[in-house]
Short mmCIF file of C-alpha atoms in Angstrom, two decimals:
data_model
loop_
_atom_site.label_atom_id
_atom_site.label_comp_id
_atom_site.label_asym_id
_atom_site.label_seq_id
_atom_site.Cartn_x
_atom_site.Cartn_y
_atom_site.Cartn_z
CA MET A 28 41.90 38.40 39.44
CA SER A 29 40.96 40.74 41.83
CA PRO A 30 37.54 42.06 42.89
CA VAL A 31 38.93 45.65 42.21
CA SER A 32 40.54 44.89 38.75
CA ARG A 33 37.63 42.72 38.13
CA PHE A 34 35.38 45.35 38.33
CA LEU A 35 37.66 47.79 36.69
CA SER A 36 37.24 45.38 33.57
CA LEU A 37 33.71 44.97 33.62
CA ALA A 38 33.52 48.99 33.86
CA LEU A 39 35.86 49.38 30.37
CA LEU A 40 33.33 46.98 28.88
CA ALA A 41 30.53 49.11 29.61
CA LEU A 42 32.30 52.27 28.58
CA ALA A 43 33.04 50.28 24.97
CA GLY A 44 29.31 49.22 24.37
CA CYS A 45 28.14 52.84 25.28
CA GLU A 46 30.51 54.23 22.87
CA ARG A 47 29.50 51.79 20.26
CA GLY A 48 25.78 53.00 20.03
CA PRO A 49 22.98 51.39 19.98
CA ALA A 50 22.89 47.92 18.29
CA PRO A 51 21.70 47.70 14.93
CA GLY A 52 17.66 48.13 14.81
CA HIS A 53 17.72 49.78 18.08
CA ALA A 54 18.26 53.55 18.68
CA LEU A 55 18.70 56.20 21.48
CA VAL A 56 15.36 59.01 20.93
CA ASP A 57 15.09 61.65 22.91
CA PHE A 58 11.64 62.69 23.23
CA ARG A 59 12.06 65.63 25.31
CA HIS A 60 10.02 68.91 24.10
CA THR A 61 13.83 70.80 24.52
CA ARG A 62 16.96 69.97 24.51
CA ALA A 63 18.37 72.26 26.68
CA PRO A 64 18.03 74.17 29.62
CA VAL A 65 14.76 76.69 29.54
CA SER A 66 15.45 80.25 29.46
CA THR A 67 12.25 82.66 30.74
CA PRO A 68 10.27 79.97 31.22
CA VAL A 69 6.42 80.37 30.43
CA ALA A 70 5.25 77.03 30.75
CA ALA A 71 7.57 74.00 32.69
CA TRP A 72 6.74 70.75 33.44
CA LYS A 73 9.31 68.14 34.96
CA GLU A 74 12.70 68.70 32.90
CA ASP A 75 11.31 70.41 30.29
CA GLY A 76 9.21 73.48 29.49
CA VAL A 77 8.04 76.12 26.74
CA SER A 78 10.76 79.71 26.88
CA ALA A 79 8.83 83.01 26.01
CA GLU A 80 11.05 82.93 23.09
CA GLU A 81 9.90 79.89 21.42
CA LEU A 82 6.58 80.67 22.01
CA LYS A 83 7.26 84.35 20.40
CA GLN A 84 8.89 82.56 17.33
CA ARG A 85 5.71 79.92 16.91
CA LEU A 86 3.46 82.45 16.98
CA GLU A 87 5.56 84.75 14.36
CA GLU A 88 5.26 81.67 12.09
CA MET A 89 1.63 82.07 11.76
CA SER A 90 -0.28 83.99 9.71
CA PRO A 91 -1.44 87.63 10.81
CA ALA A 92 -4.87 86.34 10.70
CA LEU A 93 -4.47 83.08 13.28
CA ARG A 94 -1.92 85.99 15.43
CA GLU A 95 -5.74 87.92 16.33
CA ARG A 96 -6.63 84.39 18.06
CA TYR A 97 -3.72 84.56 20.32
CA GLN A 98 -4.08 88.64 21.65
CA THR A 99 -5.09 87.75 25.27
CA LEU A 100 -3.51 86.70 28.20
CA GLU A 101 -6.06 83.43 28.21
CA GLN A 102 -6.08 82.80 24.74
CA LYS A 103 -2.50 82.55 24.77
CA ARG A 104 -2.09 79.89 28.24
CA GLU A 105 -4.96 77.92 26.02
CA TYR A 106 -2.18 77.87 23.21
CA VAL A 107 0.86 76.87 25.94
CA GLU A 108 -1.44 74.24 27.69
CA GLY A 109 -2.25 72.74 24.57
CA LEU A 110 1.98 72.71 23.73
CA ALA A 111 2.83 71.56 27.17
CA ARG A 112 -0.46 68.66 27.62
CA PHE A 113 0.61 67.48 24.28
CA GLU A 114 4.59 66.36 25.51
CA LEU A 115 2.81 65.30 28.78
CA LEU A 116 0.86 62.65 26.64
CA VAL A 117 4.52 61.82 24.86
CA GLN A 118 6.26 61.37 28.05
CA GLU A 119 3.09 59.32 29.43
CA ALA A 120 3.26 56.83 26.37
CA VAL A 121 7.09 56.53 26.35
CA ALA A 122 6.24 55.69 29.99
CA ARG A 123 3.92 52.93 28.91
CA GLY A 124 7.09 51.77 26.49
CA LEU A 125 4.65 52.34 23.50
CA GLN A 126 7.38 53.75 21.17
CA ASN A 127 7.74 50.18 20.57
CA ASP A 128 4.36 49.22 19.64
CA PRO A 129 4.63 48.15 15.85
CA GLU A 130 1.90 50.72 15.23
CA VAL A 131 4.84 53.35 16.24
CA VAL A 132 7.94 51.36 14.71
CA ALA A 133 6.26 51.19 11.42
CA SER A 134 5.33 54.92 11.90
CA THR A 135 8.73 56.03 12.84
CA LYS A 136 10.05 53.53 10.26
CA ARG A 137 8.31 55.59 7.48
CA ALA A 138 9.12 59.08 8.86
CA LEU A 139 12.71 58.35 9.01
CA VAL A 140 12.68 56.84 5.48
CA SER A 141 10.97 59.86 4.10
CA ARG A 142 13.79 62.32 6.63
CA LEU A 143 16.47 60.02 4.88
CA MET A 144 15.20 60.77 1.13
CA ARG A 145 15.32 64.61 2.02
CA ALA A 146 18.18 64.66 3.55
CA GLN A 147 20.19 62.75 0.63
CA LEU A 148 18.05 63.94 -2.34
CA ASP A 149 16.81 67.41 -1.76
CA GLU A 150 19.09 68.62 0.80
CA ALA A 151 22.29 67.54 -1.16
CA LYS A 152 21.36 68.65 -4.28
CA PRO A 153 23.82 67.53 -7.01
CA PRO A 154 25.15 70.73 -8.59
CA VAL A 155 24.69 70.63 -12.82
CA SER A 156 27.46 72.53 -14.98
CA ASP A 157 27.04 74.72 -17.60
CA ALA A 158 28.90 71.94 -19.61
CA GLU A 159 26.30 69.44 -18.54
CA ILE A 160 23.32 71.40 -19.66
CA ALA A 161 24.65 72.39 -22.75
CA ALA A 162 25.59 68.80 -24.04
CA TRP A 163 21.83 67.41 -22.75
CA TYR A 164 20.20 70.44 -25.21
CA ALA A 165 23.21 69.42 -28.12
CA SER A 166 21.79 66.02 -28.35
CA HIS A 167 18.22 66.41 -27.48
CA GLN A 168 17.76 69.33 -30.35
CA ASP A 169 15.12 68.27 -31.98
CA ASP A 170 12.89 68.79 -28.62
CA TYR A 171 14.05 72.14 -28.61
CA VAL A 172 13.97 73.36 -32.55
CA ARG A 173 11.93 71.99 -35.22
CA PRO A 174 10.44 73.19 -38.41
CA GLU A 175 6.37 73.23 -38.72
CA GLN A 176 5.08 70.31 -38.98
CA VAL A 177 1.48 68.54 -40.21
CA ARG A 178 0.14 65.40 -39.66
CA LEU A 179 -1.71 64.06 -42.39
CA SER A 180 -3.67 60.54 -43.08
CA HIS A 181 -3.92 60.06 -46.93
CA LEU A 182 -5.64 57.59 -49.17
CA PHE A 183 -3.46 56.54 -52.20
CA LEU A 184 -4.37 55.19 -55.04
CA ALA A 185 -1.56 54.57 -57.61
CA ALA A 186 -1.60 55.84 -60.86
CA PRO A 187 1.36 56.73 -62.90
CA ARG A 188 1.12 59.67 -65.05
CA ALA A 189 2.31 57.64 -68.35
CA ASP A 190 -0.59 55.23 -67.95
CA ALA A 191 -3.09 57.54 -69.44
CA ALA A 192 -5.96 54.71 -69.16
CA ARG A 193 -5.15 53.48 -65.56
CA ALA A 194 -5.05 57.15 -64.27
CA GLU A 195 -8.45 57.78 -65.47
CA THR A 196 -9.81 54.75 -63.90
CA ALA A 197 -8.18 55.94 -60.25
CA ARG A 198 -9.35 59.56 -60.64
CA VAL A 199 -13.02 58.40 -60.95
CA LYS A 200 -12.43 56.02 -57.95
CA ALA A 201 -10.48 58.97 -56.25
CA GLU A 202 -13.13 61.50 -56.72
CA LYS A 203 -16.22 59.08 -55.48
CA LEU A 204 -13.91 57.94 -52.03
CA LEU A 205 -13.60 61.71 -51.99
CA ALA A 206 -17.62 62.07 -51.67
CA GLU A 207 -17.74 59.51 -49.29
CA ALA A 208 -15.06 61.44 -47.28
CA LYS A 209 -16.82 64.70 -47.29
CA ALA A 210 -19.75 62.92 -45.99
CA LEU A 211 -17.74 61.49 -42.71
CA PRO A 212 -17.98 63.86 -39.74
CA PRO A 213 -15.34 66.63 -40.02
CA LYS A 214 -13.52 65.42 -37.49
CA ASP A 215 -13.90 61.56 -38.11
CA PHE A 216 -10.51 60.61 -37.72
CA THR A 217 -10.74 57.09 -36.81
CA ALA A 218 -13.91 56.90 -39.95
CA PHE A 219 -11.67 58.14 -42.37
CA GLY A 220 -9.10 55.68 -42.06
CA ARG A 221 -11.41 52.75 -42.01
CA LEU A 222 -11.99 54.34 -45.43
CA ALA A 223 -8.35 54.42 -45.91
CA ARG A 224 -7.49 51.11 -44.58
CA ALA A 225 -10.48 49.67 -46.99
CA HIS A 226 -9.24 51.53 -50.74
CA SER A 227 -5.46 52.77 -50.08
CA GLU A 228 -2.64 51.19 -52.19
CA GLU A 229 -0.06 52.85 -50.26
CA PRO A 230 1.39 49.51 -48.88
CA ARG A 231 3.61 51.86 -46.06
CA THR A 232 0.67 53.53 -44.85
CA GLN A 233 -2.52 51.79 -45.39
CA PRO A 234 -1.83 49.17 -42.51
CA LEU A 235 -2.03 52.32 -40.40
CA ASP A 236 -5.28 53.66 -41.36
CA GLY A 237 -3.03 56.42 -44.14
CA ASP A 238 -1.20 58.19 -40.92
CA LEU A 239 1.62 59.94 -42.20
CA ARG A 240 2.76 60.92 -38.98
CA TYR A 241 3.79 64.22 -38.09
CA ARG A 242 6.12 65.52 -41.10
CA SER A 243 7.85 68.88 -41.93
CA LEU A 244 6.21 70.35 -45.45
CA GLU A 245 9.89 69.47 -47.14
CA GLU A 246 9.94 66.05 -45.86
CA LEU A 247 6.34 65.90 -47.23
CA GLY A 248 7.90 67.29 -50.30
CA ARG A 249 10.53 64.76 -50.54
CA ASP A 250 9.03 61.39 -49.89
CA PHE A 251 5.26 61.76 -51.72
CA GLY A 252 5.67 64.84 -53.77
CA PRO A 253 5.66 68.94 -53.79
CA GLU A 254 2.13 68.60 -54.64
CA VAL A 255 1.09 67.12 -51.07
CA ALA A 256 3.22 69.42 -49.54
CA GLU A 257 1.22 72.22 -51.30
CA ALA A 258 -1.94 70.77 -50.71
CA ALA A 259 -1.27 70.32 -46.84
CA ARG A 260 -0.10 73.99 -46.64
CA GLY A 261 -3.63 74.80 -48.26
CA LEU A 262 -5.19 72.88 -45.44
CA LEU A 263 -3.73 74.51 -42.31
CA ALA A 264 -6.08 77.23 -42.70
CA SER A 265 -9.57 75.16 -41.79
CA GLY A 266 -7.73 73.25 -39.70
CA PRO A 267 -7.99 69.83 -38.52
CA GLY A 268 -10.37 67.83 -40.04
CA SER A 269 -10.55 69.57 -43.82
CA LEU A 270 -10.09 67.42 -46.84
CA SER A 271 -8.05 68.40 -49.69
CA GLY A 272 -9.60 67.71 -53.13
CA VAL A 273 -8.12 64.94 -55.70
CA VAL A 274 -3.93 65.75 -55.38
CA ARG A 275 -2.45 64.65 -58.46
CA THR A 276 1.43 63.51 -57.76
CA ASP A 277 4.15 61.49 -60.19
CA ALA A 278 3.29 58.47 -58.62
CA GLY A 279 -0.75 58.73 -58.44
CA LEU A 280 -3.72 60.05 -56.69
CA HIS A 281 -4.04 61.09 -53.08
CA VAL A 282 -7.30 62.49 -51.22
CA LEU A 283 -5.62 63.96 -47.50
CA GLN A 284 -7.33 64.51 -44.36
CA LEU A 285 -5.41 67.13 -41.89
CA THR A 286 -5.35 65.42 -38.41
CA GLY A 287 -2.73 67.61 -36.80
CA HIS A 288 -0.42 70.66 -36.88
CA GLN A 289 2.49 71.65 -34.54
CA SER A 290 4.07 75.24 -34.98
CA ALA A 291 7.79 75.68 -35.90
CA LEU A 292 9.63 75.75 -32.64
CA ASN A 293 12.79 77.76 -31.66
CA LEU A 294 14.05 77.35 -28.36
CA LYS A 295 17.41 78.99 -27.59
CA LEU A 296 19.43 76.78 -24.47
CA GLU A 297 18.55 80.02 -21.87
CA ASP A 298 14.75 79.80 -23.12
CA VAL A 299 14.96 76.19 -21.74
CA ARG A 300 17.69 75.89 -18.95
CA GLU A 301 16.06 75.98 -16.39
CA GLN A 302 13.74 72.68 -17.89
CA ILE A 303 16.95 71.10 -18.49
CA VAL A 304 18.20 71.73 -14.83
CA ASN A 305 15.67 70.28 -13.53
CA ARG A 306 15.87 67.17 -15.80
CA LEU A 307 19.46 66.54 -14.89
CA SER A 308 19.16 67.17 -11.19
CA GLN A 309 16.37 64.57 -11.27
CA GLU A 310 18.71 61.95 -12.91
CA LYS A 311 21.30 62.91 -10.67
CA ARG A 312 19.48 62.40 -7.38
CA THR A 313 17.52 59.64 -8.84
CA ARG A 314 21.11 57.96 -9.41
CA ALA A 315 22.34 58.82 -6.05
CA TRP A 316 19.26 57.14 -4.42
CA ALA A 317 19.91 54.19 -6.28
CA GLU A 318 23.77 54.24 -5.71
CA LEU A 319 22.44 54.89 -1.64
CA LEU A 320 20.11 51.42 -1.61
CA ALA A 321 22.87 49.78 -3.72
CA GLY A 322 25.72 50.95 -0.76
CA LEU A 323 22.94 49.69 1.86
CA GLU A 324 22.46 46.15 0.67
CA ARG A 325 26.48 45.50 -0.14
CA ARG A 326 27.56 46.62 3.62
CA SER A 327 24.73 44.89 5.01
CA GLY A 328 25.54 41.47 3.22
CA PHE A 329 21.54 41.16 2.20
CA SER A 330 21.04 38.24 0.20
CA VAL A 331 17.72 36.28 -1.31
CA ASP A 332 17.77 32.57 -0.90
CA ALA A 333 16.02 32.30 -4.49
CA ALA A 334 15.47 28.07 -3.76
CA THR A 335 13.44 29.36 0.18
CA LEU A 336 11.24 31.62 -1.82
CA SER A 337 9.73 29.73 -4.53
CA ARG A 338 8.71 27.08 -2.01
CA VAL A 339 6.03 29.98 -0.69
CA HIS A 340 3.19 29.16 -2.12
CA VAL A 341 0.74 32.37 -2.43
CA ASP A 342 -2.74 31.42 -2.74
CA VAL A 343 -4.82 33.56 -4.00
CA SER A 344 -8.26 31.23 -3.61
CA THR A 345 -8.23 32.01 0.67
CA PRO A 346 -10.43 34.51 1.94
CA MET A 347 -8.09 37.87 3.46
CA ARG A 348 -6.83 36.76 6.84
CA PRO A 349 -7.15 40.15 9.88
CA LEU A 350 -4.23 42.08 9.96
CA SER A 351 -1.23 41.05 12.27
CA GLY A 352 -0.23 44.32 12.43
CA PRO A 353 1.02 47.51 10.07
CA PRO A 354 2.05 46.83 6.49
CA PRO A 355 5.67 46.73 5.60
CA GLY A 356 7.07 49.77 4.47
CA SER A 357 8.04 50.10 0.32
CA ILE A 358 10.73 52.05 -0.98
CA PRO A 359 8.86 55.20 -2.40
CA ALA A 360 10.46 56.62 -5.53
CA PRO A 361 13.05 59.31 -5.63
CA LEU A 362 10.59 62.75 -6.78
CA PRO A 363 11.76 65.47 -8.38
CA SER A 364 11.51 68.58 -6.64
CA SER A 365 9.92 70.47 -9.01
CA PRO A 366 7.76 69.23 -11.86
CA VAL A 367 9.98 69.03 -15.24
CA GLU A 368 7.94 70.52 -18.07
CA ARG A 369 8.55 69.61 -22.03
CA PRO A 370 8.20 72.39 -24.17
#
């Protein structure tokens, strides 16, 4: 091969290398303040500067109160000099090769990941269709439409109406237990729970300290008798902590304590549309983030050698060593742009 041919071949290889861009893990970063010729410069330095147009924009981005600091020529000069000196310090740091300092690289990586998240999750917001909103509302309607609910704790003594002797014995015991309950602090639900656990004869709720959970009045009437539902309705005016008298049902005797109350809820789709959109948007952003990470791992050939990893011993007894460099980065969770509220 002639010297001319060899030179042309090397030149083509170099050009091809430039077109491919930097190798993986390397990047070309432009640290100049501006990337185009500066028109009407108010300050200039080697191959860079601050234009009057940029200065005007920066000042207009300040609050009116802050702008009052830069009314005179000297005040504006001080501000421009501060901008320029910062950029000159950046140039000096690059000249000294500090852009490859581990601390700078770690900070840059964190900034890059943060910027990637904004680009992937916030700037490319996936649309949420009306059909998706309606489907979510329909599948979670219990969150938006529900009747009035009360939460009771009860102490139950089994005493069928047909067994008069047993019913009388249970009534005497129930009155005694009611007197003990009335002696407790009104909102000491734990104390009433201990009383129910010790004496209640209802096997489903006795282990739960008599807690009936939240139920509608209709559910209370169906599960425990209309008398319990009616007694619960009467407790609402006095609020949580109030006690019923001894309530007779076909199955036996109840002593009831009101521990909670939820008003009826009837939210239409349009009332909660924004909340649903926020929730579905967050779910889509989370999926998009997971898909991005999975794709990056797949394309990079990422793998973990479990056998080697298992042999890395973690000794919790050794003292902590001085840091050898900045800690490695970790993947931030994709948070919603706005909080998702529940009704």
